[in-house]
XYZ file of C-alpha atoms in Angstrom:
770
model
C -83.754 -71.660 84.614
C -83.762 -70.586 88.237
C -84.247 -73.172 90.955
C -87.730 -73.488 92.436
C -88.629 -70.470 94.572
C -88.835 -71.187 98.273
C -92.338 -70.778 99.660
C -90.806 -68.560 102.338
C -89.510 -68.472 105.847
C -91.511 -67.513 108.898
C -90.050 -67.413 112.353
C -91.884 -67.394 115.665
C -93.574 -64.100 116.406
C -94.493 -62.350 119.630
C -97.344 -59.941 120.282
C -95.257 -57.809 122.627
C -93.455 -54.891 121.008
C -89.738 -55.372 121.574
C -88.441 -51.846 121.232
C -84.963 -50.890 120.088
C -82.648 -52.971 122.244
C -79.787 -53.515 119.770
C -80.988 -57.087 119.295
C -83.040 -58.239 116.317
C -85.606 -60.671 117.670
C -85.138 -63.516 115.205
C -88.340 -65.145 116.316
C -90.399 -62.106 115.281
C -89.433 -62.017 111.595
C -91.814 -63.216 108.879
C -91.534 -63.322 105.088
C -93.491 -65.537 102.682
C -92.559 -65.177 99.023
C -96.007 -66.216 97.796
C -97.760 -63.638 99.980
C -95.293 -60.812 100.664
C -94.522 -59.393 97.229
C -96.424 -56.484 95.671
C -97.632 -57.183 93.077
C -98.212 -60.703 94.325
C -96.683 -62.171 91.162
C -94.057 -59.853 89.641
C -93.655 -60.536 85.918
C -91.385 -59.555 83.059
C -88.804 -57.673 85.096
C -91.312 -55.242 86.598
C -90.576 -53.361 89.815
C -91.887 -55.004 92.990
C -91.978 -54.570 96.741
C -90.534 -57.034 99.227
C -92.455 -57.001 102.514
C -91.244 -58.311 105.863
C -93.210 -58.487 109.105
C -91.664 -57.815 112.506
C -93.170 -57.137 115.906
C -94.097 -53.490 116.277
C -91.055 -51.423 117.222
C -88.497 -54.223 117.043
C -86.569 -53.064 113.970
C -85.000 -49.663 113.446
C -84.192 -50.339 109.805
C -84.399 -52.833 106.948
C -82.709 -53.210 103.542
C -83.072 -55.633 100.650
C -80.032 -56.792 98.685
C -80.958 -58.072 95.218
C -79.127 -59.574 92.279
C -80.287 -59.850 88.654
C -79.329 -63.083 86.880
C -76.559 -63.734 89.394
C -74.920 -60.328 89.014
C -73.684 -57.918 91.661
C -75.785 -57.302 94.752
C -77.520 -53.931 94.943
C -79.025 -52.669 98.191
C -82.261 -50.705 98.568
C -83.531 -49.193 101.812
C -86.880 -50.097 103.308
C -89.328 -48.423 105.658
C -92.484 -49.270 107.563
C -95.317 -49.374 105.021
C -98.114 -50.499 107.312
C -98.969 -51.500 110.850
C -100.941 -54.723 110.564
C -102.291 -56.066 113.830
C -99.341 -56.728 116.130
C -96.750 -56.310 113.349
C -94.845 -53.616 111.526
C -94.803 -54.356 107.796
C -91.483 -53.213 106.364
C -91.193 -52.694 102.625
C -88.363 -52.140 100.146
C -88.813 -51.754 96.387
C -86.691 -53.576 93.811
C -86.660 -51.502 90.578
C -87.377 -52.779 87.076
C -84.872 -55.259 85.701
C -84.059 -56.765 82.303
C -83.070 -60.285 83.332
C -84.829 -63.613 83.711
C -85.011 -63.413 87.450
C -84.025 -61.808 90.725
C -82.596 -63.253 93.915
C -82.699 -61.287 97.142
C -81.909 -61.336 100.848
C -83.113 -59.038 103.610
C -80.934 -57.090 106.046
C -82.556 -56.552 109.462
C -81.379 -53.718 111.716
C -82.072 -53.012 115.371
C -79.736 -50.255 116.527
C -76.223 -51.680 116.399
C -77.369 -55.252 115.659
C -77.484 -56.314 112.008
C -78.749 -59.728 110.906
C -79.905 -61.276 107.638
C -82.891 -63.193 106.346
C -82.531 -65.739 103.568
C -84.576 -68.645 102.297
C -83.493 -70.832 105.224
C -84.067 -68.275 107.948
C -82.282 -65.583 109.926
C -78.518 -65.619 110.349
C -75.755 -63.422 111.739
C -73.973 -63.165 108.410
C -74.970 -63.085 104.757
C -77.056 -66.206 104.029
C -75.991 -68.757 101.478
C -79.475 -69.130 100.006
C -81.610 -66.335 98.651
C -85.268 -65.842 97.874
C -86.061 -66.224 94.181
C -88.372 -64.419 91.780
C -88.215 -66.285 88.439
C -89.800 -64.302 85.600
C -89.630 -67.361 83.317
C -91.219 -70.118 85.427
C -93.273 -67.833 87.725
C -92.598 -70.259 90.577
C -93.024 -67.441 93.045
C -96.767 -67.441 92.245
C -99.174 -68.727 94.849
C -101.624 -71.521 94.078
C -104.867 -70.692 92.294
C -105.563 -67.609 90.198
C -103.779 -64.301 90.853
C -104.747 -61.177 88.873
C -101.810 -59.359 87.280
C -101.431 -56.620 84.680
C -103.317 -57.723 81.558
C -104.589 -61.039 82.891
C -103.970 -63.569 85.614
C -101.391 -66.150 86.641
C -102.758 -69.628 87.315
C -101.069 -72.379 89.310
C -102.407 -75.867 90.026
C -100.903 -79.072 91.437
C -101.097 -82.093 89.130
C -97.981 -84.296 89.166
C -98.992 -86.953 86.620
C -100.950 -85.024 83.977
C -99.136 -83.862 80.841
C -101.232 -80.911 79.732
C -103.426 -78.316 81.384
C -105.584 -75.643 79.798
C -107.318 -72.813 81.590
C -110.779 -72.447 80.063
C -113.059 -69.611 81.072
C -115.160 -66.611 80.204
C -112.029 -64.715 79.127
C -111.382 -67.163 76.234
C -114.946 -68.333 75.558
C -114.185 -71.624 77.358
C -111.849 -72.722 74.568
C -108.474 -74.466 74.743
C -106.696 -71.323 73.607
C -104.607 -71.048 76.786
C -102.422 -73.912 77.925
C -100.066 -73.388 80.854
C -96.670 -75.081 81.127
C -95.653 -77.849 83.501
C -93.148 -76.749 86.152
C -92.157 -79.588 88.457
C -95.388 -81.057 89.880
C -97.417 -77.946 89.039
C -98.794 -76.176 86.020
C -98.011 -72.427 86.178
C -98.713 -69.798 83.567
C -100.046 -66.408 82.561
C -103.417 -66.180 80.794
C -104.264 -62.852 79.164
C -107.573 -61.042 79.616
C -108.615 -62.989 82.733
C -110.087 -60.515 85.209
C -111.505 -60.634 88.759
C -115.029 -62.044 88.626
C -114.417 -64.214 85.554
C -115.366 -67.882 85.795
C -112.919 -70.620 84.795
C -111.963 -74.284 85.103
C -108.879 -76.412 84.506
C -108.857 -78.966 81.689
C -106.311 -81.780 82.087
C -104.972 -84.046 79.330
C -107.603 -82.745 76.902
C -110.263 -84.772 78.693
C -110.901 -83.819 82.323
C -112.648 -80.643 83.562
C -112.326 -79.612 87.199
C -112.640 -76.483 89.304
C -109.788 -74.794 91.175
C -109.182 -76.118 94.735
C -107.661 -72.755 95.727
C -110.503 -70.568 94.477
C -112.034 -68.192 97.030
C -115.443 -68.453 95.395
C -117.296 -70.999 93.267
C -120.417 -70.514 91.199
C -122.298 -73.558 92.433
C -125.259 -72.622 90.245
C -123.078 -73.086 87.166
C -121.124 -76.345 87.525
C -119.044 -75.003 90.442
C -116.952 -72.865 88.132
C -114.117 -71.119 89.957
C -114.089 -67.311 90.041
C -110.965 -65.203 89.567
C -110.468 -63.330 92.887
C -109.597 -59.736 93.644
C -107.395 -60.139 96.744
C -106.987 -56.369 97.288
C -110.442 -55.228 96.211
C -111.732 -54.749 99.743
C -110.493 -51.678 101.628
C -109.922 -52.648 105.242
C -110.862 -50.141 107.929
C -109.384 -51.746 111.042
C -105.796 -52.570 110.052
C -104.553 -52.158 113.607
C -106.859 -54.689 115.242
C -105.100 -57.017 117.678
C -107.115 -59.783 119.307
C -107.310 -59.767 123.088
C -105.001 -62.379 124.637
C -106.603 -65.809 124.522
C -106.711 -65.987 128.337
C -109.178 -63.074 128.218
C -111.472 -64.516 125.548
C -115.197 -65.011 126.001
C -116.291 -66.982 122.938
C -119.648 -66.673 121.186
C -120.393 -69.478 118.714
C -122.228 -68.029 115.720
C -123.867 -69.638 112.693
C -123.966 -67.037 109.938
C -127.000 -68.434 108.131
C -129.353 -68.372 111.133
C -128.064 -65.371 113.065
C -130.063 -62.520 111.541
C -133.541 -61.622 110.332
C -136.134 -63.290 112.578
C -138.170 -60.600 114.371
C -134.998 -58.606 113.987
C -134.943 -54.926 115.022
C -131.986 -54.384 112.677
C -134.186 -55.352 109.733
C -134.894 -58.344 107.561
C -132.364 -60.763 106.168
C -132.468 -63.501 103.578
C -132.576 -67.185 104.330
C -129.803 -67.895 105.012
C -128.685 -64.622 106.525
C -125.381 -63.316 105.230
C -121.889 -62.233 106.192
C -122.988 -58.601 105.875
C -125.989 -59.231 108.092
C -123.630 -60.419 110.833
C -121.316 -57.450 110.342
C -124.250 -55.068 110.556
C -125.167 -56.556 113.943
C -121.698 -56.424 115.462
C -122.961 -53.784 117.900
C -125.260 -56.358 119.516
C -122.299 -58.606 120.243
C -120.340 -55.637 121.538
C -123.231 -54.799 123.882
C -123.220 -58.382 125.098
C -119.506 -57.897 125.726
C -118.015 -60.974 124.059
C -114.573 -60.445 122.552
C -114.316 -63.496 120.291
C -116.788 -64.908 117.768
C -116.345 -68.551 116.767
C -117.951 -68.845 113.331
C -119.467 -72.200 112.388
C -117.902 -73.582 109.172
C -118.458 -71.288 106.190
C -116.367 -73.057 103.567
C -118.377 -74.025 100.497
C -120.817 -76.879 101.121
C -123.564 -78.552 99.024
C -126.767 -76.512 98.914
C -127.316 -73.222 100.730
C -128.584 -74.350 104.150
C -126.207 -76.374 106.287
C -124.463 -76.476 109.616
C -121.275 -76.293 107.565
C -119.724 -79.601 108.581
C -119.833 -80.973 105.022
C -117.247 -78.825 103.206
C -115.978 -79.339 99.676
C -113.085 -76.860 99.956
C -110.905 -75.163 102.553
C -110.446 -72.103 100.316
C -113.857 -71.346 98.796
C -116.372 -69.464 100.951
C -120.039 -70.432 100.991
C -121.569 -68.329 98.231
C -125.110 -68.449 99.635
C -123.854 -66.287 102.505
C -122.347 -63.596 100.286
C -119.192 -62.733 98.388
C -115.606 -62.977 99.630
C -115.613 -59.194 100.118
C -118.810 -59.511 102.169
C -116.938 -61.909 104.432
C -114.106 -59.401 104.783
C -116.705 -56.780 105.707
C -118.017 -59.060 108.469
C -114.543 -59.635 109.900
C -113.710 -55.936 109.629
C -116.940 -54.892 111.368
C -116.392 -57.312 114.238
C -112.809 -56.115 114.580
C -114.150 -52.573 114.724
C -116.060 -53.571 117.875
C -112.973 -55.182 119.409
C -114.159 -58.711 118.630
C -111.816 -61.412 117.322
C -113.049 -63.914 114.727
C -112.007 -67.551 114.817
C -113.107 -69.959 112.102
C -114.442 -73.448 112.666
C -112.536 -75.509 110.088
C -113.142 -79.073 108.947
C -109.983 -80.768 107.726
C -110.836 -84.272 108.923
C -113.130 -85.142 105.997
C -114.573 -83.868 102.730
C -118.286 -83.886 101.949
C -119.372 -87.178 100.332
C -121.399 -85.132 97.810
C -120.092 -82.459 95.407
C -116.522 -83.509 96.232
C -114.565 -82.119 93.261
C -111.265 -83.179 94.883
C -112.317 -86.792 94.249
C -110.509 -88.062 91.140
C -109.348 -84.460 90.835
C -107.269 -84.460 87.641
C -108.372 -87.876 86.443
C -106.310 -89.503 89.200
C -107.038 -89.975 92.884
C -104.596 -87.206 93.715
C -106.009 -85.930 97.022
C -107.020 -89.298 98.510
C -105.481 -92.712 99.101
C -106.072 -95.353 96.452
C -108.325 -96.940 99.068
C -109.566 -93.746 100.711
C -109.544 -93.371 104.466
C -113.177 -93.267 105.506
C -114.634 -91.405 108.452
C -118.259 -91.403 109.661
C -118.755 -88.135 107.736
C -116.865 -88.625 104.470
C -113.471 -89.508 103.001
C -110.314 -88.074 104.546
C -107.593 -86.612 102.342
C -104.219 -88.352 102.124
C -102.126 -86.385 104.602
C -99.037 -88.407 103.718
C -98.697 -86.546 100.400
C -96.737 -83.280 100.597
C -99.050 -81.653 98.054
C -102.110 -82.455 100.129
C -100.486 -81.122 103.296
C -99.507 -77.962 101.423
C -103.131 -77.524 100.292
C -104.329 -77.445 103.888
C -101.392 -75.454 105.258
C -101.677 -72.775 102.566
C -105.289 -72.257 103.616
C -103.993 -70.929 106.950
C -102.575 -67.885 105.161
C -105.746 -67.577 103.120
C -107.888 -67.438 106.287
C -105.621 -65.497 108.644
C -103.672 -63.549 106.066
C -106.007 -62.357 103.327
C -109.200 -62.639 105.431
C -107.558 -61.543 108.713
C -109.286 -64.023 110.984
C -107.817 -64.611 114.401
C -107.588 -68.350 114.855
C -109.194 -71.738 114.408
C -111.606 -74.023 116.133
C -110.573 -77.358 114.612
C -113.313 -79.931 114.097
C -112.890 -83.570 115.194
C -109.128 -83.460 115.649
C -109.011 -87.048 116.892
C -110.252 -88.173 113.476
C -106.920 -86.967 112.088
C -104.499 -87.693 114.895
C -105.497 -90.839 116.786
C -108.618 -92.841 116.014
C -109.668 -96.258 114.804
C -110.630 -95.056 111.320
C -107.487 -93.035 110.581
C -104.547 -95.356 109.843
C -102.554 -92.284 108.743
C -102.779 -90.776 112.226
C -99.049 -90.027 112.351
C -99.315 -87.893 109.207
C -102.332 -86.157 110.731
C -100.312 -85.362 113.829
C -97.551 -83.873 111.700
C -100.112 -81.787 109.821
C -101.531 -80.405 113.073
C -98.023 -79.663 114.370
C -97.076 -77.835 111.178
C -100.347 -75.897 111.146
C -100.011 -74.681 114.725
C -96.351 -73.808 114.251
C -97.223 -71.831 111.119
C -99.927 -69.884 112.950
C -97.712 -69.096 115.927
C -94.967 -67.872 113.602
C -97.000 -65.662 111.319
C -100.076 -64.679 113.392
C -98.912 -64.191 116.975
C -102.228 -62.899 118.337
C -104.203 -65.841 116.921
C -105.452 -68.794 118.966
C -106.244 -72.402 118.100
C -108.777 -74.659 119.824
C -109.102 -78.388 119.203
C -112.392 -80.224 119.303
C -110.966 -83.255 121.032
C -112.259 -85.071 124.067
C -109.248 -86.438 125.941
C -108.530 -83.659 128.482
C -104.788 -84.191 128.071
C -101.848 -81.815 127.816
C -100.688 -83.842 124.798
C -103.006 -81.612 122.764
C -100.646 -78.745 123.612
C -97.287 -80.503 123.859
C -97.874 -83.090 121.123
C -99.744 -81.244 118.388
C -99.447 -77.615 119.465
C -102.979 -76.331 120.089
C -103.534 -73.509 122.552
C -106.703 -75.006 123.964
C -109.072 -77.959 123.728
C -112.664 -78.810 124.470
C -113.023 -79.560 128.195
C -114.923 -82.814 127.978
C -115.162 -83.627 131.695
C -116.383 -80.115 132.462
C -119.190 -80.200 129.880
C -120.315 -83.704 130.819
C -120.252 -83.154 134.578
C -121.916 -79.740 134.376
C -124.720 -80.989 132.128
C -125.158 -84.055 134.290
C -125.521 -81.951 137.427
C -127.822 -79.336 135.911
C -130.260 -81.916 134.541
C -130.071 -84.054 137.698
C -130.966 -80.980 139.761
C -134.569 -81.457 138.660
C -134.623 -84.651 140.735
C -132.839 -83.099 143.699
C -129.510 -84.932 143.232
C -127.156 -82.654 141.291
C -123.926 -84.172 142.717
C -122.176 -80.835 143.103
C -118.896 -82.553 143.933
C -118.454 -83.493 140.279
C -118.704 -79.835 139.288
C -116.261 -78.880 142.023
C -113.803 -81.409 140.588
C -113.569 -79.731 137.153
C -113.661 -76.000 137.964
C -109.845 -76.032 138.043
C -109.436 -78.274 134.994
C -109.123 -82.017 134.475
C -106.264 -84.460 134.496
C -103.219 -82.338 133.614
C -104.946 -79.476 131.766
C -106.288 -76.259 133.188
C -106.664 -72.549 132.425
C -106.148 -71.554 128.792
C -105.554 -75.208 127.939
C -109.291 -75.910 128.240
C -112.426 -74.355 126.750
C -115.426 -74.633 129.078
C -119.021 -74.726 127.902
C -122.484 -75.925 128.867
C -123.905 -76.254 125.370
C -122.532 -75.515 121.933
C -123.753 -76.594 118.520
C -123.551 -80.370 118.990
C -125.511 -80.160 122.251
C -128.338 -78.096 120.737
C -128.598 -79.560 117.238
C -131.960 -81.192 116.432
C -130.339 -82.873 113.421
C -128.233 -84.822 115.928
C -131.249 -85.510 118.123
C -130.379 -82.820 120.674
C -132.383 -79.821 121.844
C -131.386 -76.692 123.709
C -131.287 -77.108 127.469
C -134.278 -74.819 128.036
C -136.420 -77.284 126.059
C -135.144 -80.225 128.055
C -135.793 -78.446 131.352
C -139.191 -76.937 130.450
C -140.805 -79.140 127.811
C -143.801 -76.831 127.362
C -143.685 -73.874 124.968
C -142.267 -71.244 125.377
C -139.712 -73.194 127.463
C -139.013 -70.288 129.795
C -140.222 -71.227 133.275
C -138.214 -70.343 136.380
C -136.351 -73.634 136.170
C -135.337 -73.250 132.518
C -134.178 -69.695 133.184
C -132.611 -70.403 136.547
C -130.711 -73.564 135.641
C -129.383 -72.391 132.268
C -128.206 -69.025 133.587
C -126.655 -70.849 136.543
C -124.922 -73.313 134.204
C -123.484 -70.602 131.983
C -122.455 -68.543 135.022
C -120.378 -71.535 136.116
C -118.873 -71.611 132.606
C -118.057 -67.898 132.772
C -116.465 -67.981 136.225
C -114.494 -71.247 136.184
C -110.830 -71.472 135.274
C -110.532 -71.830 131.502
C -111.819 -70.160 128.331
C -115.635 -69.799 128.409
C -117.904 -70.279 125.381
C -121.639 -69.845 124.780
C -123.888 -70.594 121.795
C -125.724 -67.889 119.850
C -129.086 -67.082 121.417
C -128.016 -68.188 124.879
C -127.993 -64.512 125.854
C -131.782 -64.279 125.464
C -133.054 -67.758 126.415
C -133.308 -68.992 122.823
C -135.317 -72.217 122.578
C -134.867 -73.168 118.905
C -131.938 -75.009 117.386
C -129.343 -73.123 115.395
C -129.130 -74.726 111.934
C -132.652 -75.020 110.508
C -134.310 -72.130 112.366
C -133.046 -68.619 112.876
C -132.605 -67.365 116.402
C -135.498 -65.149 117.499
C -134.536 -61.532 118.075
C -137.909 -60.898 119.755
C -136.368 -62.688 122.740
C -133.921 -59.794 123.084
C -136.700 -57.612 124.472
C -138.931 -60.357 125.875
C -136.071 -61.609 128.059
C -134.189 -58.360 128.450
C -133.303 -59.209 132.047
C -131.642 -62.429 130.929
C -129.629 -60.480 128.349
C -128.651 -57.936 131.001
C -127.482 -60.769 133.253
C -125.203 -62.185 130.554
C -123.928 -58.738 129.611
C -123.076 -57.953 133.244
C -121.333 -61.280 133.799
C -119.428 -61.185 130.503
C -118.244 -57.656 131.324
C -116.874 -58.918 134.638
C -115.225 -61.912 132.996
C -113.518 -59.799 130.314
C -112.458 -56.869 132.501
C -111.474 -58.522 135.778
C -108.058 -60.242 135.590
C -108.986 -62.347 138.623
C -111.610 -64.067 136.440
C -109.405 -64.678 133.394
C -108.666 -68.181 132.183
C -105.343 -68.657 133.974
C -106.024 -66.811 137.234
C -106.002 -68.719 140.503
C -108.931 -70.726 141.809
C -109.630 -72.538 145.083
C -112.785 -74.607 145.482
C -113.057 -74.539 149.260
C -116.715 -75.217 150.035
C -118.685 -78.241 148.782
C -121.991 -78.954 150.539
C -123.705 -81.978 149.005
C -126.538 -81.738 151.535
C -127.495 -78.240 150.396
C -126.116 -78.512 146.823
C -123.929 -75.443 147.310
C -120.373 -74.936 146.043
C -118.154 -71.903 146.625
C -114.767 -71.061 145.170
C -112.396 -68.127 145.171
C -110.940 -66.568 142.009
C -108.127 -64.096 142.555
C -105.178 -62.374 140.978
C -101.929 -62.062 142.910
C -101.752 -58.494 144.116
C -105.201 -57.804 142.714
C -108.841 -58.482 143.355
C -110.517 -61.464 144.960
C -113.957 -62.844 144.112
C -115.971 -65.625 145.743
C -118.375 -67.460 143.457
C -121.259 -69.194 145.249
C -123.352 -71.691 143.295
C -126.668 -73.004 144.586
C -127.896 -75.870 142.402
C -130.877 -76.608 144.610
C -134.464 -75.384 144.330
C -134.241 -73.980 147.862
C -133.597 -70.442 149.067
C -131.132 -70.323 151.975
C -131.863 -67.273 154.130
C -129.143 -67.742 156.769
C -126.363 -69.689 155.092
C -123.049 -69.402 156.886
C -120.132 -69.400 154.514
C -116.448 -69.008 155.222
C -114.795 -66.189 153.299
C -111.096 -66.246 152.432
C -110.332 -62.674 153.496
C -111.472 -60.510 156.348
C -113.039 -57.133 155.787
C -115.940 -56.036 153.680
C -117.383 -57.953 150.741
C -119.768 -56.539 148.158
C -122.268 -58.398 146.001
C -120.841 -58.010 142.511
C -123.571 -60.065 140.858
C -126.612 -62.139 141.794
C -128.192 -64.082 138.943
C -131.556 -63.876 140.726
C -131.683 -60.072 140.958
C -135.004 -58.511 139.932
C -133.119 -56.661 137.225
C -132.182 -60.006 135.693
C -135.809 -61.257 135.755
C -134.938 -63.273 138.837
C -136.683 -63.944 142.133
C -135.195 -60.836 143.740
C -133.948 -62.866 146.693
C -130.361 -62.559 147.882
C -127.951 -60.780 150.176
C -127.528 -57.111 149.327
C -125.117 -54.379 150.282
C -121.671 -54.665 151.809
C -121.141 -57.779 153.912
C -119.016 -57.702 157.009
C -117.228 -60.858 158.105
C -117.434 -62.264 161.622
C -114.615 -64.079 163.337
C -116.494 -67.377 163.255
C -114.648 -70.369 161.822
C -116.288 -71.983 158.811
C -114.491 -74.563 156.750
C -110.872 -73.556 156.168
C -111.484 -69.888 156.965
C -111.327 -68.099 160.305
C -113.952 -65.576 159.259
C -117.410 -66.096 157.801
C -120.715 -64.376 157.080
C -124.392 -65.218 157.084
C -125.739 -64.943 153.534
C -129.052 -65.219 151.734
C -128.465 -67.486 148.733
C -131.322 -67.788 146.242
C -132.359 -71.061 144.608
C -130.752 -71.874 141.252
C -128.317 -69.010 141.476
C -124.791 -67.821 141.186
C -123.837 -65.080 143.612
C -120.465 -63.407 143.164
C -118.892 -61.540 146.071
C -116.079 -59.064 145.575
C -113.614 -58.357 148.355
C -113.333 -54.720 149.348
C -110.445 -54.487 151.824
C -111.077 -50.794 152.402
C -114.849 -51.035 152.381
C -116.981 -49.312 154.989
C -119.391 -51.370 157.066
C -122.876 -50.765 155.701
C -124.120 -50.091 159.251
C -121.590 -47.277 159.730
C -123.815 -44.605 158.175
C -121.742 -41.707 159.525
C -118.522 -43.203 158.135
C -116.478 -42.554 161.288
C -115.353 -46.154 161.800
C -117.552 -46.582 164.877
C -121.038 -47.975 165.427
C -123.185 -45.920 167.752
C -126.520 -44.111 168.164
C -125.585 -41.576 165.479
C -125.412 -44.332 162.832
C -128.864 -45.631 163.767
C -130.243 -42.099 163.660
C -128.645 -41.435 160.261
C -130.074 -44.683 158.892
C -133.587 -43.859 160.082
C -133.366 -40.396 158.539
C -132.225 -41.929 155.231
C -135.053 -44.418 155.429
C -137.584 -41.660 156.026
C -136.332 -39.687 153.032
C -136.256 -42.838 150.862
C -132.512 -42.486 150.280
C -131.429 -45.450 148.081
C -128.622 -46.232 150.540
C -131.267 -47.191 153.110
C -132.963 -49.731 150.817
C -130.803 -52.595 152.108
C -133.088 -55.305 150.674
C -132.925 -53.632 147.231
C -136.622 -54.237 146.575
C -137.536 -50.619 145.868
C -139.516 -50.279 149.115
C -138.490 -48.656 152.409
C -140.049 -50.777 155.162
C -139.588 -53.000 158.208
C -137.422 -55.434 156.304
C -134.790 -52.745 155.754
C -134.803 -51.919 159.484
C -134.425 -55.621 160.298
C -131.526 -55.961 157.856
C -129.833 -52.868 159.279
C -130.161 -54.013 162.893
C -128.729 -57.428 161.979
C -125.662 -55.814 160.382
C -125.365 -53.320 163.249
C -125.303 -56.163 165.746
C -122.483 -57.940 163.883
C -120.187 -54.926 164.017
C -117.853 -53.455 161.459
C -115.189 -55.703 159.938
């Protein structure tokens, strides 16, 4: 017998193409035996491919050296078989053999540099340990059911049981097919099993149970597992690479309530489906978001749920569609340039329909006295087999289903809380998960739902980002207190640049996500709290929520909004579908979000890690201003007015002299706003205000965010002749433009050419060009 096949080796990857530099980048090489062979489970000496991932352009060549039953090493050349996201997939084919097994190593070539990959990693010389394909034990098979020629290979973890039968439609649910024990697992080939067939495991001739690694369960028929077809879906967007996480604008989406209510795209079932979401990817592209955060879609009891009661981390909720339907959704979103991150729940298992409980007749997945959380029992992370169950699901989600990261639910429940005595094992699990993702999926991102605002989340357990607790709490506190005239804008100013020792990408900013707008938890959307009368859309509900989310989208950090926010949705998100009639009824609100999201995505100065300086805090007027800028690039000033007052002559210091344009005003008529606000280019005056030597008089609407963009080469709006001087000819040119209703003369941007435009022009003329 051959020794147990190594699961594989993956080394840290990088999104950036390396190019031929005569230096193999060891930290860009990835090979997993259970996932990188074609067919997935070679049997009986058949020919098979060995696939290796490397950053695009890093390798100039690759070979595989193989040995049959310990014989002489034979080398076969490889080539690039596929470009998959940020990686080249190199492939070499090992021909048919007659022995019991094959061992192999991989030679990696970059110009003059030659290195080797074995079971323990990359080395300069030939490795001492090889990868193993054992045709007798089939230990190279992945967990669960894998279709092969003539049947399927099944593998299940069960250390203490003595026998295991696979019973299913392919053998009339009889005990005709037992599979042998190999170490702690049962692994074996079962003839005639095909994709779509239902099956269960039967331990010790007494205990039926479904497959924990199944992609789909038939919950209408005793939760029977279904044999998958991992290559049945034909992907369209192989080359998709997620935008860097510092550029993300996240849209939280619940599949079951996203589509079908007054929906111009057509009807949808209840719940709506994966395909329904994919068919509406264009809406999200029009909004401009580049990352969708999908509420949990792993199998849960019933068909209507928020998803936070999972029974599996492999099976997808069947009420929402098939596994291939889910792939279609991901593919369609990728086709619009939108990444997909999955909300996963590892901290507990649903207290109902929990087939992992007493799994094989023993309490295999849980402690003898299970760790309890407020939501259900937590698996025993101290057991290697349990950790492997969760860690293998990473490759299921981001490998086979090509998702682009995780939002991890209630991380503290696994890593450091009063009800998790195994917190150290939970920390190790999170570390191993994040390391695995960074190695294999370099463009993916991970976000922890954790409320400590501490860099330990990055340095201790390896997440890219975390929920920004202080930001959410202070922003919500200020927005709701604004109704009473005491918003305490200083507390918002304190968190725009982060909290404690975390900032930028390390934090995810939001005003309301699912927990904050979940009637099941006793919470309503902010528009309902602000305007308690149907349809919850008065000027205060509109003004304060758009203001709040504008602060989210312009502060330092990764911004996130909840589905329906873009059209002033007033219903929750789990029990009721979002109302697509709002898309037209509040088209100005949608246009506001689309314009702001476009700025946030496309302007590096507004990205998560770009610089910020909060330089103006006026508690008396409830106004805050801060600069966002990129070194050597653009500069923006974000002005927030949390009061109910319009300020018609508000003097504000500006960090740079010259002309400033109004890039966005949340109260523009086009955004269904009041129409009040400074328009046109703004020239600075050499009047000290705050820390700045220059300033300008601005009109700042109530409940607004106004964004100014510096234009160092901009022309003074009063210089109508464009000669750099202000004189009679400019006044004459302005009056002529006014008389002919030239849009450039409509300085108040109200669609009328009248005295107010003349007044605005004369005011700017008197100030002089910057």
